[in-house]
Amino acid sequence: MASPVVFAVATGIGLLTDKYMLEATNYVEHYAADMRPTPQQSEFIKCAMYAGAIFGMVTMGPVSDFIGRRASLIACSVVTLAGALLSAGAWSAHALIAARILTGVGMGGEYPLASTHSAESSEGSGNGARNVALLYLFGNGLGPVLCSLVTYCLDLSGLPGHIVWRLIFAVGALLSLCGLVLRYFTTKNAKNLAKVHNPKGTRRNFVRHYWRPLFGTSLIWLLFDVVEYGLKQNDAAIFAESEGGPYRNSVLMVLCQRLLSIPSLAFAPWLLTKIRSKRVQMLGFAGCMCANLTLALGYSELKGITLLFNAVYLVQLSFQSLPGVTTLAISAEIFPTVVKGTGAGISAASGKIGATLGSYLFTLLQEQGHVSAIFWTVAATSAAAVVATALLTPGYNGATLAHAEELAHDGRLREAVRALYRGPQAPPRQEAKCDAQDMAEIENASTTASE
């Protein structure tokens, strides 16, 4: 049997590869000048992976509810490997766009599969969010850092640009291959998934009863990805405008920002054991709103003060990591096991629609020199996400999830949704434990009396 560390790496390496390949988009546009892509083709290169990801999410999530998470995770690794190899060997801008779409299909499946597999494999219903947070730390923390580090080292090596961008993608292909091997030999389906066989027509009635939480997770993930991917696919250019100098300086600045944001990602798993996911999500969006409002209002002054600009940008990245964790965790926890992959897949696909919109819109604003407008848009989007979280996200705990799962398993979906929105419940085991202690005391008293 694989150790917990190997199991965690096998589950999370797909998300790490995804974040690596997305971060690569931040740099490839600069180095792939040999392809001479038109401005429109450059936009498609950035957005192509999202188009494939949407398809992968809405297909692989539901498919995993039928064939299991293990087989689906392996399939995602195969598709991602093929796309990464084609990206590294692309001979034209059109070929690169097609390769990025294929990569996106595999990457898209990672979100619902890795998060649900991680949540289902946790020991107890209260540990799912923490496990997903650790998964997010592994993927979102190390993936972008690794890509920025590889890019910076390749730039320092003096290799020509047309070699640099191909090697960036080649490292992504190597990560995909490692993930495929690890998953084939170490992963298995969670026990609770193996026991579920569409009880009482849960799949058929899922959307009718779970429309509110599904709409909530989908809308909030869409808003979050407008923020995250719109910024992360353009921050090298934003820093270049702020910094000046060689392009590698911008890459180094992005690398430092990614490294400095890791502590906030490491803080999230602990925070989720103390505060409910809903509150963590609202805290993250509120902080992101305030930080970007500061950047928007003071951009003209801040861009001339590099240290202060970087500090405020790091603050917004740190707050951004909190809803990054919760959007993944909430959609992996609140839906019944039999349709968990479907619910998480639909939510994640909505997120990639937001990523496409954010990437396209923010790139246009950046190219036209309206960088402050990017921060205004992020602040407004974060404010909308705070309101959506307050209205649509249930405030649950582990006992709530366990109770809702039992109701859904019995076909009582309407009651299951109501249970989610009633808020945290006292763990039933506490009552059972008290009863057992009382019985033990009665038995001891009886024994003493007889003696």
Short mmCIF file of C-alpha atoms in Angstrom, two decimals, residues 22-450:
data_model
loop_
_atom_site.label_atom_id
_atom_site.label_comp_id
_atom_site.label_asym_id
_atom_site.label_seq_id
_atom_site.Cartn_x
_atom_site.Cartn_y
_atom_site.Cartn_z
CA LEU A 22 -1.13 27.88 -16.91
CA GLU A 23 1.82 29.84 -15.54
CA ALA A 24 3.71 28.95 -18.71
CA THR A 25 1.16 30.98 -20.66
CA ASN A 26 2.46 33.98 -18.72
CA TYR A 27 5.85 33.61 -20.43
CA VAL A 28 5.43 31.74 -23.71
CA GLU A 29 3.96 34.77 -25.48
CA HIS A 30 7.24 36.59 -24.92
CA TYR A 31 9.57 33.78 -26.01
CA ALA A 32 7.52 32.39 -28.93
CA ALA A 33 8.23 35.37 -31.16
CA ASP A 34 9.59 32.97 -33.81
CA MET A 35 6.02 31.89 -34.55
CA ARG A 36 5.03 35.49 -35.22
CA PRO A 37 1.49 35.06 -33.89
CA THR A 38 -1.00 37.80 -34.69
CA PRO A 39 -2.53 39.68 -31.73
CA GLN A 40 -5.67 37.59 -32.15
CA GLN A 41 -3.67 34.35 -32.16
CA SER A 42 -1.87 35.47 -29.00
CA GLU A 43 -5.24 35.90 -27.32
CA PHE A 44 -6.32 32.43 -28.46
CA ILE A 45 -3.08 30.88 -27.17
CA LYS A 46 -3.92 32.28 -23.73
CA CYS A 47 -7.58 31.27 -23.82
CA ALA A 48 -7.32 27.92 -25.66
CA MET A 49 -6.52 25.92 -22.55
CA TYR A 50 -9.63 27.25 -20.86
CA ALA A 51 -11.85 26.12 -23.72
CA GLY A 52 -10.48 22.60 -23.39
CA ALA A 53 -10.71 22.77 -19.60
CA ILE A 54 -14.42 23.58 -19.69
CA PHE A 55 -15.04 20.50 -21.83
CA GLY A 56 -12.88 18.33 -19.56
CA MET A 57 -14.67 19.50 -16.44
CA VAL A 58 -18.23 18.95 -17.63
CA THR A 59 -17.36 15.50 -19.02
CA MET A 60 -14.79 13.98 -16.65
CA GLY A 61 -16.64 15.00 -13.49
CA PRO A 62 -19.86 13.13 -14.35
CA VAL A 63 -17.90 10.25 -15.94
CA SER A 64 -16.00 9.75 -12.68
CA ASP A 65 -19.31 9.25 -10.85
CA PHE A 66 -19.83 6.15 -13.00
CA ILE A 67 -16.38 4.66 -13.63
CA GLY A 68 -14.64 5.84 -10.45
CA ARG A 69 -12.06 8.51 -9.62
CA ARG A 70 -8.97 6.34 -10.21
CA ALA A 71 -9.70 5.48 -13.84
CA SER A 72 -10.70 9.08 -14.54
CA LEU A 73 -7.54 10.49 -12.95
CA ILE A 74 -5.39 8.18 -15.07
CA ALA A 75 -7.29 9.21 -18.21
CA CYS A 76 -6.70 12.88 -17.39
CA SER A 77 -2.97 12.26 -17.03
CA VAL A 78 -2.83 10.56 -20.45
CA VAL A 79 -4.65 13.43 -22.18
CA THR A 80 -2.53 16.06 -20.42
CA LEU A 81 0.69 14.27 -21.38
CA ALA A 82 -0.35 14.18 -25.03
CA GLY A 83 -1.25 17.87 -24.99
CA ALA A 84 2.00 18.89 -23.28
CA LEU A 85 4.11 16.94 -25.80
CA LEU A 86 2.25 18.52 -28.71
CA SER A 87 2.69 21.96 -27.12
CA ALA A 88 6.45 21.45 -26.88
CA GLY A 89 6.62 20.31 -30.51
CA ALA A 90 4.13 22.78 -32.02
CA TRP A 91 5.19 23.95 -35.48
CA SER A 92 2.81 26.90 -35.84
CA ALA A 93 0.54 29.16 -33.83
CA HIS A 94 -2.49 27.15 -34.92
CA ALA A 95 -0.82 23.89 -33.82
CA LEU A 96 0.01 25.44 -30.45
CA ILE A 97 -3.60 26.56 -29.99
CA ALA A 98 -4.83 23.03 -30.77
CA ALA A 99 -2.27 21.51 -28.38
CA ARG A 100 -3.33 23.90 -25.63
CA ILE A 101 -6.97 22.91 -26.09
CA LEU A 102 -6.04 19.23 -25.72
CA THR A 103 -3.97 20.01 -22.63
CA GLY A 104 -6.94 21.89 -21.24
CA VAL A 105 -9.21 18.86 -21.59
CA GLY A 106 -6.93 16.83 -19.33
CA MET A 107 -6.33 19.71 -16.96
CA GLY A 108 -10.04 20.46 -16.73
CA GLY A 109 -10.77 17.02 -15.41
CA GLU A 110 -8.22 17.49 -12.63
CA TYR A 111 -10.26 20.02 -10.69
CA PRO A 112 -13.38 17.97 -9.94
CA LEU A 113 -11.46 14.68 -9.74
CA ALA A 114 -8.53 15.66 -7.52
CA SER A 115 -10.67 17.68 -5.12
CA THR A 116 -13.45 15.10 -4.76
CA HIS A 117 -10.97 12.22 -4.48
CA SER A 118 -9.08 14.10 -1.78
CA ALA A 119 -12.26 14.98 0.15
CA GLU A 120 -13.68 11.44 -0.13
CA SER A 121 -10.43 9.87 1.05
CA SER A 122 -10.30 11.92 4.25
CA GLU A 123 -10.84 10.25 7.60
CA GLY A 124 -14.12 11.79 8.73
CA SER A 125 -16.45 14.28 7.11
CA GLY A 126 -14.88 17.24 8.90
CA ASN A 127 -11.44 16.85 7.29
CA GLY A 128 -12.41 17.26 3.65
CA ALA A 129 -11.83 21.02 3.42
CA ARG A 130 -8.45 20.70 5.15
CA ASN A 131 -7.34 17.96 2.74
CA VAL A 132 -8.46 19.98 -0.27
CA ALA A 133 -6.57 22.98 1.13
CA LEU A 134 -3.41 20.87 1.34
CA LEU A 135 -4.03 19.76 -2.24
CA TYR A 136 -4.37 23.41 -3.30
CA LEU A 137 -1.15 24.28 -1.45
CA PHE A 138 0.70 21.56 -3.34
CA GLY A 139 -0.68 22.54 -6.74
CA ASN A 140 -1.16 26.30 -6.59
CA GLY A 141 1.86 26.87 -4.39
CA LEU A 142 4.51 24.76 -6.11
CA GLY A 143 3.26 24.73 -9.71
CA PRO A 144 3.65 28.46 -10.48
CA VAL A 145 6.89 28.63 -8.49
CA LEU A 146 8.38 25.73 -10.45
CA CYS A 147 7.38 27.26 -13.80
CA SER A 148 8.80 30.68 -12.93
CA LEU A 149 12.01 29.09 -11.66
CA VAL A 150 12.42 26.97 -14.81
CA THR A 151 11.76 30.00 -17.01
CA TYR A 152 14.22 32.19 -15.13
CA CYS A 153 16.98 29.56 -15.29
CA LEU A 154 16.41 28.98 -19.00
CA ASP A 155 16.54 32.71 -19.66
CA LEU A 156 19.79 33.01 -17.71
CA SER A 157 21.28 30.14 -19.72
CA GLY A 158 21.30 32.29 -22.84
CA LEU A 159 19.31 29.82 -24.94
CA PRO A 160 17.38 31.34 -27.85
CA GLY A 161 13.72 32.12 -27.22
CA HIS A 162 12.40 29.47 -29.62
CA ILE A 163 14.17 26.82 -27.53
CA VAL A 164 13.20 28.30 -24.16
CA TRP A 165 9.43 28.12 -24.63
CA ARG A 166 9.61 24.55 -25.94
CA LEU A 167 11.65 23.44 -22.93
CA ILE A 168 9.14 25.11 -20.60
CA PHE A 169 6.41 22.92 -22.08
CA ALA A 170 8.72 19.87 -22.09
CA VAL A 171 9.07 20.11 -18.30
CA GLY A 172 5.27 20.18 -18.12
CA ALA A 173 5.18 16.97 -20.16
CA LEU A 174 7.65 15.37 -17.73
CA LEU A 175 5.39 16.29 -14.80
CA SER A 176 2.42 14.73 -16.61
CA LEU A 177 4.38 11.51 -17.17
CA CYS A 178 5.31 11.32 -13.48
CA GLY A 179 1.67 11.83 -12.55
CA LEU A 180 0.54 9.07 -14.88
CA VAL A 181 2.99 6.55 -13.41
CA LEU A 182 2.20 7.47 -9.81
CA ARG A 183 -1.55 7.28 -10.33
CA TYR A 184 -1.42 3.96 -12.11
CA PHE A 185 0.46 2.29 -9.25
CA THR A 186 -0.83 4.08 -6.13
CA THR A 187 -4.37 5.47 -6.42
CA LYS A 188 -7.61 3.69 -5.62
CA ASN A 189 -11.25 4.68 -5.27
CA ALA A 190 -12.50 5.83 -1.86
CA LYS A 191 -14.55 3.26 0.06
CA ASN A 192 -17.69 5.39 0.24
CA LEU A 193 -17.69 5.84 -3.56
CA ALA A 194 -17.51 2.10 -4.15
CA LYS A 195 -20.65 1.56 -2.05
CA VAL A 196 -22.87 4.09 -3.87
CA HIS A 197 -25.08 3.06 -6.78
CA ASN A 198 -27.44 5.94 -7.66
CA PRO A 199 -29.77 5.59 -4.66
CA LYS A 200 -33.38 6.64 -5.13
CA GLY A 201 -32.73 8.45 -8.43
CA THR A 202 -30.31 10.98 -6.92
CA ARG A 203 -28.60 11.70 -10.24
CA ARG A 204 -31.90 12.29 -12.00
CA ASN A 205 -33.18 14.75 -9.38
CA PHE A 206 -29.85 16.38 -8.52
CA VAL A 207 -30.20 19.73 -10.30
CA ARG A 208 -33.86 20.16 -9.35
CA HIS A 209 -33.12 20.02 -5.63
CA TYR A 210 -29.51 21.21 -5.45
CA TRP A 211 -29.88 24.20 -7.79
CA ARG A 212 -29.15 26.79 -5.08
CA PRO A 213 -25.82 25.39 -3.81
CA LEU A 214 -24.85 24.46 -7.39
CA PHE A 215 -25.62 27.98 -8.62
CA GLY A 216 -23.65 29.36 -5.68
CA THR A 217 -20.51 27.29 -6.22
CA SER A 218 -20.64 27.92 -9.98
CA LEU A 219 -21.14 31.69 -9.76
CA ILE A 220 -18.55 32.21 -7.03
CA TRP A 221 -15.95 30.07 -8.83
CA LEU A 222 -16.62 32.07 -12.02
CA LEU A 223 -16.04 35.35 -10.17
CA PHE A 224 -12.91 34.01 -8.48
CA ASP A 225 -11.33 32.80 -11.72
CA VAL A 226 -11.97 36.18 -13.37
CA VAL A 227 -9.70 37.54 -10.66
CA GLU A 228 -7.10 34.78 -10.38
CA TYR A 229 -6.43 33.94 -14.00
CA GLY A 230 -6.95 37.44 -15.34
CA LEU A 231 -4.18 38.66 -13.06
CA LYS A 232 -1.83 35.69 -13.14
CA GLN A 233 -1.71 35.52 -16.93
CA ASN A 234 -0.79 39.19 -17.14
CA ASP A 235 1.22 39.94 -14.02
CA ALA A 236 4.57 39.48 -15.79
CA ALA A 237 3.54 42.25 -18.18
CA ILE A 238 2.21 44.35 -15.28
CA PHE A 239 5.54 44.03 -13.45
CA ALA A 240 7.44 44.76 -16.68
CA GLU A 241 5.57 48.05 -16.98
CA SER A 242 6.25 48.82 -13.34
CA GLU A 243 9.85 47.62 -13.25
CA GLY A 244 11.49 48.25 -16.61
CA GLY A 245 14.75 46.50 -17.51
CA PRO A 246 15.23 43.00 -19.02
CA TYR A 247 12.29 40.62 -19.20
CA ARG A 248 14.02 38.18 -16.84
CA ASN A 249 13.68 40.81 -14.09
CA SER A 250 9.91 40.57 -14.47
CA VAL A 251 10.12 36.76 -14.34
CA LEU A 252 12.21 37.01 -11.16
CA MET A 253 9.68 39.40 -9.63
CA VAL A 254 6.82 37.01 -10.41
CA LEU A 255 8.86 34.15 -8.91
CA CYS A 256 9.40 36.12 -5.70
CA GLN A 257 5.70 36.95 -5.49
CA ARG A 258 4.77 33.29 -5.92
CA LEU A 259 7.25 32.22 -3.24
CA LEU A 260 6.05 34.85 -0.79
CA SER A 261 2.41 33.82 -1.28
CA ILE A 262 3.13 30.23 -0.18
CA PRO A 263 2.85 31.03 3.58
CA SER A 264 -0.74 32.18 3.09
CA LEU A 265 -1.48 28.94 1.22
CA ALA A 266 0.09 26.98 4.08
CA PHE A 267 -2.00 28.97 6.57
CA ALA A 268 -5.30 28.05 4.86
CA PRO A 269 -5.46 24.36 5.93
CA TRP A 270 -5.02 25.34 9.58
CA LEU A 271 -7.55 28.18 9.28
CA LEU A 272 -10.17 25.81 7.86
CA THR A 273 -9.93 23.67 11.00
CA LYS A 274 -10.84 26.74 13.10
CA ILE A 275 -13.28 28.70 10.91
CA ARG A 276 -16.01 27.45 8.59
CA SER A 277 -15.33 27.48 4.85
CA LYS A 278 -18.00 30.13 4.20
CA ARG A 279 -16.37 32.63 6.55
CA VAL A 280 -12.90 31.93 5.19
CA GLN A 281 -14.20 32.57 1.67
CA MET A 282 -15.81 35.88 2.66
CA LEU A 283 -12.63 36.95 4.47
CA GLY A 284 -10.51 36.19 1.41
CA PHE A 285 -12.71 38.06 -1.04
CA ALA A 286 -13.07 41.06 1.29
CA GLY A 287 -9.29 41.31 1.72
CA CYS A 288 -8.76 40.94 -2.02
CA MET A 289 -11.29 43.72 -2.65
CA CYS A 290 -9.56 46.12 -0.25
CA ALA A 291 -6.05 45.41 -1.58
CA ASN A 292 -7.07 45.86 -5.22
CA LEU A 293 -9.01 49.00 -4.37
CA THR A 294 -5.76 50.36 -2.94
CA LEU A 295 -3.88 49.41 -6.12
CA ALA A 296 -6.57 50.98 -8.31
CA LEU A 297 -6.75 54.26 -6.39
CA GLY A 298 -3.00 54.69 -6.01
CA TYR A 299 -1.62 52.99 -9.12
CA SER A 300 -0.06 56.15 -10.59
CA GLU A 301 1.92 56.73 -7.40
CA LEU A 302 2.57 53.10 -6.44
CA LYS A 303 4.06 52.02 -9.78
CA GLY A 304 6.95 54.39 -9.14
CA ILE A 305 7.59 52.90 -5.68
CA THR A 306 8.52 49.32 -6.53
CA LEU A 307 8.77 47.99 -2.98
CA LEU A 308 5.39 49.38 -1.91
CA PHE A 309 3.67 48.26 -5.12
CA ASN A 310 5.02 44.73 -4.68
CA ALA A 311 3.96 44.67 -1.02
CA VAL A 312 0.35 45.61 -1.78
CA TYR A 313 0.26 43.16 -4.70
CA LEU A 314 1.51 40.42 -2.38
CA VAL A 315 -1.25 41.24 0.13
CA GLN A 316 -3.92 40.77 -2.54
CA LEU A 317 -2.29 37.50 -3.64
CA SER A 318 -2.33 36.27 -0.04
CA PHE A 319 -6.02 37.04 0.42
CA GLN A 320 -6.72 35.58 -3.02
CA SER A 321 -5.40 32.21 -1.88
CA LEU A 322 -8.23 31.81 0.65
CA PRO A 323 -11.14 31.71 -1.84
CA GLY A 324 -8.83 29.73 -4.11
CA VAL A 325 -8.95 26.98 -1.50
CA THR A 326 -12.62 27.31 -0.55
CA THR A 327 -14.06 27.35 -4.08
CA LEU A 328 -12.33 24.02 -4.62
CA ALA A 329 -13.22 22.62 -1.18
CA ILE A 330 -16.88 23.64 -0.94
CA SER A 331 -17.80 22.18 -4.33
CA ALA A 332 -15.97 18.97 -3.37
CA GLU A 333 -17.84 18.61 -0.07
CA ILE A 334 -21.47 19.75 -0.21
CA PHE A 335 -22.86 17.52 -2.97
CA PRO A 336 -23.91 13.87 -2.42
CA THR A 337 -21.18 11.33 -3.14
CA VAL A 338 -23.06 9.80 -6.06
CA VAL A 339 -23.05 13.14 -7.92
CA LYS A 340 -20.05 14.80 -6.29
CA GLY A 341 -17.99 14.66 -9.48
CA THR A 342 -20.87 16.14 -11.48
CA GLY A 343 -21.41 19.03 -9.07
CA ALA A 344 -17.71 19.79 -8.77
CA GLY A 345 -17.28 19.52 -12.55
CA ILE A 346 -20.08 21.97 -13.33
CA SER A 347 -18.74 24.40 -10.73
CA ALA A 348 -15.18 24.18 -12.03
CA ALA A 349 -16.35 24.60 -15.64
CA SER A 350 -18.12 27.81 -14.65
CA GLY A 351 -14.85 28.92 -13.14
CA LYS A 352 -13.02 28.41 -16.41
CA ILE A 353 -15.63 30.52 -18.18
CA GLY A 354 -14.64 33.25 -15.74
CA ALA A 355 -10.96 32.52 -16.39
CA THR A 356 -11.51 32.94 -20.13
CA LEU A 357 -13.33 36.23 -19.62
CA GLY A 358 -10.74 37.52 -17.17
CA SER A 359 -7.76 36.50 -19.29
CA TYR A 360 -9.20 38.07 -22.43
CA LEU A 361 -10.45 41.27 -20.78
CA PHE A 362 -7.37 41.89 -18.64
CA THR A 363 -5.03 41.24 -21.57
CA LEU A 364 -6.89 43.85 -23.63
CA LEU A 365 -6.72 46.35 -20.77
CA GLN A 366 -3.02 45.66 -20.21
CA GLU A 367 -2.15 46.01 -23.91
CA GLN A 368 -4.03 49.32 -24.06
CA GLY A 369 -2.17 50.59 -21.00
CA HIS A 370 -5.19 50.61 -18.66
CA VAL A 371 -3.53 48.68 -15.82
CA SER A 372 -5.41 50.57 -13.11
CA ALA A 373 -8.68 49.46 -14.75
CA ILE A 374 -7.61 45.85 -14.11
CA PHE A 375 -7.44 46.52 -10.38
CA TRP A 376 -10.80 48.33 -10.42
CA THR A 377 -12.36 45.31 -12.13
CA VAL A 378 -10.82 42.90 -9.61
CA ALA A 379 -12.09 44.99 -6.68
CA ALA A 380 -15.63 45.07 -8.10
CA THR A 381 -15.59 41.34 -8.86
CA SER A 382 -14.38 40.53 -5.34
CA ALA A 383 -17.17 42.66 -3.86
CA ALA A 384 -19.74 40.76 -5.93
CA ALA A 385 -18.24 37.48 -4.70
CA VAL A 386 -18.63 38.56 -1.05
CA VAL A 387 -22.35 39.18 -1.63
CA ALA A 388 -22.78 35.90 -3.54
CA THR A 389 -21.06 33.95 -0.76
CA ALA A 390 -23.28 35.51 1.90
CA LEU A 391 -26.47 34.65 -0.02
CA LEU A 392 -25.70 31.30 -1.65
CA THR A 393 -23.04 29.40 0.30
CA PRO A 394 -24.20 27.16 3.18
CA GLY A 395 -22.50 27.53 6.55
CA TYR A 396 -21.88 23.86 7.31
CA ASN A 397 -19.57 21.70 9.38
CA GLY A 398 -18.61 18.02 9.28
CA ALA A 399 -21.73 16.87 11.12
CA THR A 400 -23.91 18.83 8.68
CA LEU A 401 -22.24 17.12 5.72
CA ALA A 402 -22.65 13.66 7.25
CA HIS A 403 -26.35 14.27 7.96
CA ALA A 404 -26.99 15.67 4.47
CA GLU A 405 -25.21 12.68 2.91
CA GLU A 406 -27.44 10.25 4.82
CA LEU A 407 -30.58 12.10 3.71
CA ALA A 408 -29.42 12.15 0.08
CA HIS A 409 -28.59 8.45 0.22
CA ASP A 410 -32.19 7.81 1.28
CA GLY A 411 -33.48 9.89 -1.63
CA ARG A 412 -34.57 12.81 0.59
CA LEU A 413 -32.75 15.46 -1.44
CA ARG A 414 -34.93 18.40 -0.47
CA GLU A 415 -34.32 17.69 3.21
CA ALA A 416 -30.60 17.26 2.51
CA VAL A 417 -30.36 20.75 1.02
CA ARG A 418 -32.31 22.21 3.93
CA ALA A 419 -29.91 20.53 6.33
CA LEU A 420 -26.96 22.19 4.58
CA TYR A 421 -28.45 25.66 4.96
CA ARG A 422 -29.51 25.16 8.58
CA GLY A 423 -25.88 25.64 9.52
CA PRO A 424 -23.47 23.71 11.76
CA GLN A 425 -24.81 20.77 13.73
CA ALA A 426 -23.54 19.11 16.88
CA PRO A 427 -21.73 15.85 16.10
CA PRO A 428 -24.05 12.95 16.92
CA ARG A 429 -21.11 10.98 18.25
CA GLN A 430 -20.90 13.28 21.26
CA GLU A 431 -24.36 12.18 22.40
CA ALA A 432 -23.46 8.55 21.83
CA LYS A 433 -20.27 9.03 23.80
CA CYS A 434 -22.17 10.60 26.70
CA ASP A 435 -24.68 7.75 26.69
CA ALA A 436 -21.86 5.21 26.80
CA GLN A 437 -20.22 7.03 29.70
CA ASP A 438 -23.53 7.15 31.60
CA MET A 439 -24.05 3.42 31.09
CA ALA A 440 -20.53 2.71 32.32
CA GLU A 441 -21.13 4.79 35.45
CA ILE A 442 -24.43 2.95 36.12
CA GLU A 443 -22.72 -0.42 35.72
CA ASN A 444 -19.89 0.63 38.06
CA ALA A 445 -22.42 1.85 40.64
CA SER A 446 -24.32 -1.45 40.43
CA THR A 447 -21.13 -3.44 40.86
CA THR A 448 -20.13 -1.38 43.89
CA ALA A 449 -23.58 -1.78 45.48
CA SER A 450 -23.55 -5.55 45.02
#
